[in-house]
mmCIF file of C-alpha atoms in Angstrom:
data_model
loop_
_atom_site.group_PDB
_atom_site.id
_atom_site.type_symbol
_atom_site.label_atom_id
_atom_site.label_comp_id
_atom_site.label_asym_id
_atom_site.label_seq_id
_atom_site.Cartn_x
_atom_site.Cartn_y
_atom_site.Cartn_z
ATOM 1 C CA UNK C 131 -4.729 -23.602 28.074
ATOM 2 C CA UNK C 132 -5.925 -20.133 27.106
ATOM 3 C CA UNK C 133 -7.759 -18.066 29.691
ATOM 4 C CA UNK C 134 -10.728 -15.955 28.677
ATOM 5 C CA UNK C 135 -11.575 -12.702 30.396
ATOM 6 C CA UNK C 136 -14.727 -10.673 29.898
ATOM 7 C CA UNK C 137 -14.306 -6.961 29.203
ATOM 8 C CA UNK C 138 -17.553 -5.135 28.513
ATOM 9 C CA UNK C 139 -18.571 -5.562 24.874
ATOM 10 C CA UNK C 140 -15.886 -8.158 24.157
ATOM 11 C CA UNK C 141 -13.426 -10.501 25.768
ATOM 12 C CA UNK C 142 -9.761 -11.311 25.407
ATOM 13 C CA UNK C 143 -7.696 -14.420 25.814
ATOM 14 C CA UNK C 144 -4.066 -14.841 26.815
ATOM 15 C CA UNK C 145 -2.220 -16.443 23.929
ATOM 16 C CA UNK C 146 0.136 -18.425 26.125
ATOM 17 C CA UNK C 147 -0.865 -22.006 25.351
ATOM 18 C CA UNK C 148 2.355 -24.011 25.855
ATOM 19 C CA UNK C 149 1.066 -26.730 23.527
ATOM 20 C CA UNK C 150 1.193 -24.409 20.517
ATOM 21 C CA UNK C 151 4.685 -23.897 19.015
ATOM 22 C CA UNK C 152 5.634 -20.336 18.002
ATOM 23 C CA UNK C 153 5.858 -21.168 14.289
ATOM 24 C CA UNK C 154 2.269 -22.405 14.250
ATOM 25 C CA UNK C 155 1.085 -19.334 16.147
ATOM 26 C CA UNK C 156 2.805 -17.135 13.574
ATOM 27 C CA UNK C 157 1.022 -18.919 10.734
ATOM 28 C CA UNK C 158 -2.315 -18.451 12.468
ATOM 29 C CA UNK C 159 -1.797 -14.683 12.404
ATOM 30 C CA UNK C 160 -1.007 -14.557 8.679
ATOM 31 C CA UNK C 161 -4.047 -12.604 7.459
ATOM 32 C CA UNK C 162 -1.838 -9.521 7.065
ATOM 33 C CA UNK C 163 -0.623 -11.196 3.859
ATOM 34 C CA UNK C 164 -4.187 -11.052 2.509
ATOM 35 C CA UNK C 165 -4.584 -7.277 2.885
ATOM 36 C CA UNK C 166 -4.728 -5.141 -0.259
ATOM 37 C CA UNK C 167 -2.050 -2.757 1.006
ATOM 38 C CA UNK C 168 -2.353 -0.368 -1.938
ATOM 39 C CA UNK C 169 -5.924 0.428 -0.877
ATOM 40 C CA UNK C 170 -5.459 0.246 2.899
ATOM 41 C CA UNK C 171 -6.314 3.544 4.606
ATOM 42 C CA UNK C 172 -5.599 4.918 8.063
ATOM 43 C CA UNK C 173 -7.446 8.118 8.934
ATOM 44 C CA UNK C 174 -5.901 10.645 11.344
ATOM 45 C CA UNK C 175 -2.415 9.112 11.180
ATOM 46 C CA UNK C 176 0.303 11.608 12.064
ATOM 47 C CA UNK C 177 2.797 10.237 9.537
ATOM 48 C CA UNK C 178 1.438 9.287 6.131
ATOM 49 C CA UNK C 179 1.667 5.579 5.424
ATOM 50 C CA UNK C 180 2.507 4.636 9.008
ATOM 51 C CA UNK C 181 -0.808 2.853 9.499
ATOM 52 C CA UNK C 182 0.278 0.137 7.070
ATOM 53 C CA UNK C 183 3.345 -0.654 9.195
ATOM 54 C CA UNK C 184 1.403 -2.173 12.089
ATOM 55 C CA UNK C 185 0.153 -5.057 9.933
ATOM 56 C CA UNK C 186 3.119 -7.420 9.797
ATOM 57 C CA UNK C 187 4.284 -10.887 10.786
ATOM 58 C CA UNK C 188 3.467 -11.997 14.329
ATOM 59 C CA UNK C 189 7.150 -12.802 14.863
ATOM 60 C CA UNK C 190 8.020 -9.151 14.069
ATOM 61 C CA UNK C 191 5.430 -7.603 16.376
ATOM 62 C CA UNK C 192 8.135 -6.517 18.848
ATOM 63 C CA UNK C 193 9.712 -4.039 16.403
ATOM 64 C CA UNK C 194 9.168 -0.763 18.284
ATOM 65 C CA UNK C 195 10.378 1.309 15.323
ATOM 66 C CA UNK C 196 7.207 0.543 13.366
ATOM 67 C CA UNK C 197 4.076 2.169 14.766
ATOM 68 C CA UNK C 198 1.238 4.522 13.985
ATOM 69 C CA UNK C 199 0.304 7.540 16.094
ATOM 70 C CA UNK C 200 -2.840 9.614 15.806
ATOM 71 C CA UNK C 201 -2.638 13.271 14.852
ATOM 72 C CA UNK C 202 -5.419 15.690 15.791
ATOM 73 C CA UNK C 203 -6.922 13.664 18.650
ATOM 74 C CA UNK C 204 -6.943 10.148 20.066
ATOM 75 C CA UNK C 205 -9.014 8.516 17.303
ATOM 76 C CA UNK C 206 -7.718 6.228 14.548
ATOM 77 C CA UNK C 207 -9.751 4.598 11.786
ATOM 78 C CA UNK C 208 -8.390 1.788 9.623
ATOM 79 C CA UNK C 209 -10.096 0.800 6.354
ATOM 80 C CA UNK C 210 -8.737 -2.636 5.465
ATOM 81 C CA UNK C 211 -9.667 -4.236 2.125
ATOM 82 C CA UNK C 212 -8.812 -7.905 1.699
ATOM 83 C CA UNK C 213 -7.825 -9.704 -1.505
ATOM 84 C CA UNK C 214 -10.576 -12.273 -0.950
ATOM 85 C CA UNK C 215 -13.188 -13.289 1.592
ATOM 86 C CA UNK C 216 -12.113 -13.627 5.218
ATOM 87 C CA UNK C 217 -13.564 -15.413 8.219
ATOM 88 C CA UNK C 218 -12.185 -13.231 11.002
ATOM 89 C CA UNK C 219 -11.620 -15.081 14.276
ATOM 90 C CA UNK C 220 -9.426 -12.887 16.447
ATOM 91 C CA UNK C 221 -7.518 -9.596 16.788
ATOM 92 C CA UNK C 222 -4.417 -8.542 18.726
ATOM 93 C CA UNK C 223 -3.748 -4.861 19.511
ATOM 94 C CA UNK C 224 -0.334 -3.968 20.901
ATOM 95 C CA UNK C 225 0.572 -0.559 22.286
ATOM 96 C CA UNK C 226 2.540 1.121 25.053
ATOM 97 C CA UNK C 227 2.205 0.648 28.793
ATOM 98 C CA UNK C 228 0.748 4.102 29.208
ATOM 99 C CA UNK C 229 -2.170 6.370 28.399
ATOM 100 C CA UNK C 230 -1.546 6.297 24.623
ATOM 101 C CA UNK C 231 -2.713 2.667 24.459
ATOM 102 C CA UNK C 232 -6.198 2.415 22.885
ATOM 103 C CA UNK C 233 -8.936 1.496 25.346
ATOM 104 C CA UNK C 234 -11.782 0.765 22.937
ATOM 105 C CA UNK C 235 -11.957 -0.963 19.537
ATOM 106 C CA UNK C 236 -15.036 -0.969 17.295
ATOM 107 C CA UNK C 237 -15.332 -3.258 14.266
ATOM 108 C CA UNK C 238 -17.353 -2.666 11.097
ATOM 109 C CA UNK C 239 -17.532 -5.140 8.227
ATOM 110 C CA UNK C 240 -17.955 -4.555 4.498
ATOM 111 C CA UNK C 241 -18.262 -0.747 4.510
ATOM 112 C CA UNK C 242 -15.444 0.492 2.229
ATOM 113 C CA UNK C 243 -13.969 3.985 2.674
ATOM 114 C CA UNK C 244 -15.537 4.673 6.057
ATOM 115 C CA UNK C 245 -15.084 8.161 7.494
ATOM 116 C CA UNK C 246 -15.236 9.283 11.097
ATOM 117 C CA UNK C 247 -18.794 10.488 10.449
ATOM 118 C CA UNK C 248 -19.720 6.932 9.460
ATOM 119 C CA UNK C 249 -18.553 5.573 12.827
ATOM 120 C CA UNK C 250 -21.684 7.040 14.434
ATOM 121 C CA UNK C 251 -23.540 3.921 13.260
ATOM 122 C CA UNK C 252 -23.781 0.772 15.364
ATOM 123 C CA UNK C 253 -20.605 -1.342 15.078
ATOM 124 C CA UNK C 254 -20.692 -5.072 14.419
ATOM 125 C CA UNK C 255 -18.670 -5.646 17.591
ATOM 126 C CA UNK C 256 -17.055 -3.517 20.301
ATOM 127 C CA UNK C 257 -14.165 -4.423 22.604
ATOM 128 C CA UNK C 258 -12.891 -2.818 25.787
ATOM 129 C CA UNK C 259 -9.114 -3.152 25.537
ATOM 130 C CA UNK C 260 -6.468 -3.916 28.144
ATOM 131 C CA UNK C 261 -2.874 -2.750 28.003
ATOM 132 C CA UNK C 262 -0.878 -5.182 25.863
ATOM 133 C CA UNK C 263 2.804 -4.376 25.326
ATOM 134 C CA UNK C 264 3.858 -7.848 24.113
ATOM 135 C CA UNK C 265 1.135 -8.760 21.610
ATOM 136 C CA UNK C 266 -0.224 -11.685 23.618
ATOM 137 C CA UNK C 267 -3.871 -10.724 24.254
ATOM 138 C CA UNK C 268 -6.332 -11.975 21.656
ATOM 139 C CA UNK C 269 -9.820 -10.547 21.302
ATOM 140 C CA UNK C 270 -12.056 -13.229 19.718
ATOM 141 C CA UNK C 271 -14.700 -11.999 17.301
ATOM 142 C CA UNK C 272 -18.250 -13.204 16.854
ATOM 143 C CA UNK C 273 -17.287 -15.583 14.050
ATOM 144 C CA UNK C 274 -20.839 -15.991 12.752
ATOM 145 C CA UNK C 275 -20.985 -12.234 12.190
ATOM 146 C CA UNK C 276 -17.521 -12.038 10.609
ATOM 147 C CA UNK C 277 -17.709 -15.159 8.438
ATOM 148 C CA UNK C 278 -17.672 -13.372 5.066
ATOM 149 C CA UNK C 279 -15.614 -10.193 5.281
ATOM 150 C CA UNK C 280 -14.060 -8.535 2.232
ATOM 151 C CA UNK C 281 -13.496 -5.198 3.979
ATOM 152 C CA UNK C 282 -12.842 -4.519 7.657
ATOM 153 C CA UNK C 283 -12.892 -1.140 9.388
ATOM 154 C CA UNK C 284 -11.306 -0.832 12.834
ATOM 155 C CA UNK C 285 -12.174 2.293 14.818
ATOM 156 C CA UNK C 286 -10.099 3.086 17.901
ATOM 157 C CA UNK C 287 -12.396 5.624 19.500
ATOM 158 C CA UNK C 288 -10.487 6.407 22.686
ATOM 159 C CA UNK C 289 -7.435 5.613 24.778
ATOM 160 C CA UNK C 290 -6.537 5.697 28.484
ATOM 161 C CA UNK C 291 -6.342 9.490 28.670
ATOM 162 C CA UNK C 292 -3.534 10.723 26.407
ATOM 163 C CA UNK C 293 -4.000 13.324 23.673
ATOM 164 C CA UNK C 294 -2.872 10.866 20.994
ATOM 165 C CA UNK C 295 -3.061 7.104 20.476
ATOM 166 C CA UNK C 296 -0.089 4.932 19.542
ATOM 167 C CA UNK C 297 -0.286 1.376 18.151
ATOM 168 C CA UNK C 298 2.686 -0.860 17.384
ATOM 169 C CA UNK C 299 1.011 -3.974 16.032
ATOM 170 C CA UNK C 300 -2.400 -5.239 14.916
ATOM 171 C CA UNK C 301 -2.727 -8.972 14.382
ATOM 172 C CA UNK C 302 -5.577 -10.557 12.434
ATOM 173 C CA UNK C 303 -6.383 -14.267 12.752
ATOM 174 C CA UNK C 304 -8.773 -16.190 10.552
ATOM 175 C CA UNK C 305 -9.327 -17.960 7.254
ATOM 176 C CA UNK C 306 -9.038 -16.581 3.720
ATOM 177 C CA UNK C 307 -10.686 -17.806 0.528
ATOM 178 C CA UNK C 308 -10.254 -16.598 -3.027
ATOM 179 C CA UNK C 309 -12.906 -14.252 -4.397
ATOM 180 C CA UNK C 310 -15.429 -15.501 -6.935
ATOM 181 C CA UNK C 311 -14.564 -14.797 -10.550
ATOM 182 C CA UNK C 312 -18.048 -14.170 -11.924
ATOM 183 C CA UNK C 313 -17.167 -10.634 -12.930
ATOM 184 C CA UNK C 314 -14.166 -11.800 -14.925
ATOM 185 C CA UNK C 315 -16.229 -14.453 -16.675
ATOM 186 C CA UNK C 316 -18.826 -11.879 -17.691
ATOM 187 C CA UNK C 317 -16.168 -9.478 -18.950
ATOM 188 C CA UNK C 318 -14.512 -12.189 -21.006
ATOM 189 C CA UNK C 319 -17.858 -13.161 -22.486
ATOM 190 C CA UNK C 320 -18.651 -9.588 -23.408
ATOM 191 C CA UNK C 321 -15.221 -9.058 -24.915
ATOM 192 C CA UNK C 322 -15.467 -12.134 -27.130
ATOM 193 C CA UNK C 323 -17.062 -11.548 -30.525
ATOM 194 C CA UNK C 324 -20.388 -13.316 -30.808
ATOM 195 C CA UNK C 325 -21.250 -14.009 -34.473
ATOM 196 C CA UNK C 326 -24.969 -13.960 -33.751
ATOM 197 C CA UNK C 327 -24.626 -10.341 -32.633
ATOM 198 C CA UNK C 328 -23.238 -9.329 -36.023
ATOM 199 C CA UNK C 329 -25.653 -11.034 -38.415
ATOM 200 C CA UNK C 330 -27.366 -7.753 -39.099
ATOM 201 C CA UNK C 331 -24.084 -6.370 -40.408
ATOM 202 C CA UNK C 332 -24.068 -8.991 -43.146
ATOM 203 C CA UNK C 333 -27.362 -7.781 -44.648
ATOM 204 C CA UNK C 334 -26.801 -5.224 -47.398
ATOM 205 C CA UNK C 335 -29.557 -2.655 -47.457
ATOM 206 C CA UNK C 336 -31.243 -2.291 -50.848
ATOM 207 C CA UNK C 337 -31.498 1.127 -52.382
ATOM 208 C CA UNK C 338 -34.453 1.976 -54.620
ATOM 209 C CA UNK C 339 -33.956 4.625 -57.279
ATOM 210 C CA UNK C 340 -36.971 6.698 -58.170
ATOM 211 C CA UNK C 341 -37.103 7.411 -61.879
#
């Protein structure tokens, strides 16, 4: 069975349940497929585009060639838009066995394009992180608070003492549902010609000549 451990603002669980086969565990961590990667942002990444590399299949989490490292200081901020609505249940954060591993993670929901200035507000949930070099520690979210998420911001505010932070893998577990199509329906309705809107065009104005 999984073992829960309390760590300040959040808790983590060892994902070592022998009853769960690896293929099922990989499927559970498939929310990376529901990220709108074209709009995904990582602020303060040293190498442009590297932040997108850490969101990948659970089976590929051990690829040490794919990682993101912070640039000016130890902070990293991910803005993650989803292609639908997500019920977020858990997060894995994998780093190095050293001071570059993040030590705190702060989650914000449904605030697109967050900046570091915006992180001064109260987060929806905060976790104190442990070193995880194998991608086995899961941090369960407050599901009631993260039951309808279309955008997730993850702020790594500090690490264990290094000048920069390095992350190799971020796993997201939960459920995804398609977005509502009300906007599309409205647009289609507006685009379709409505004869009642054009009745006035059929009335020919009468011109009176003054003799």
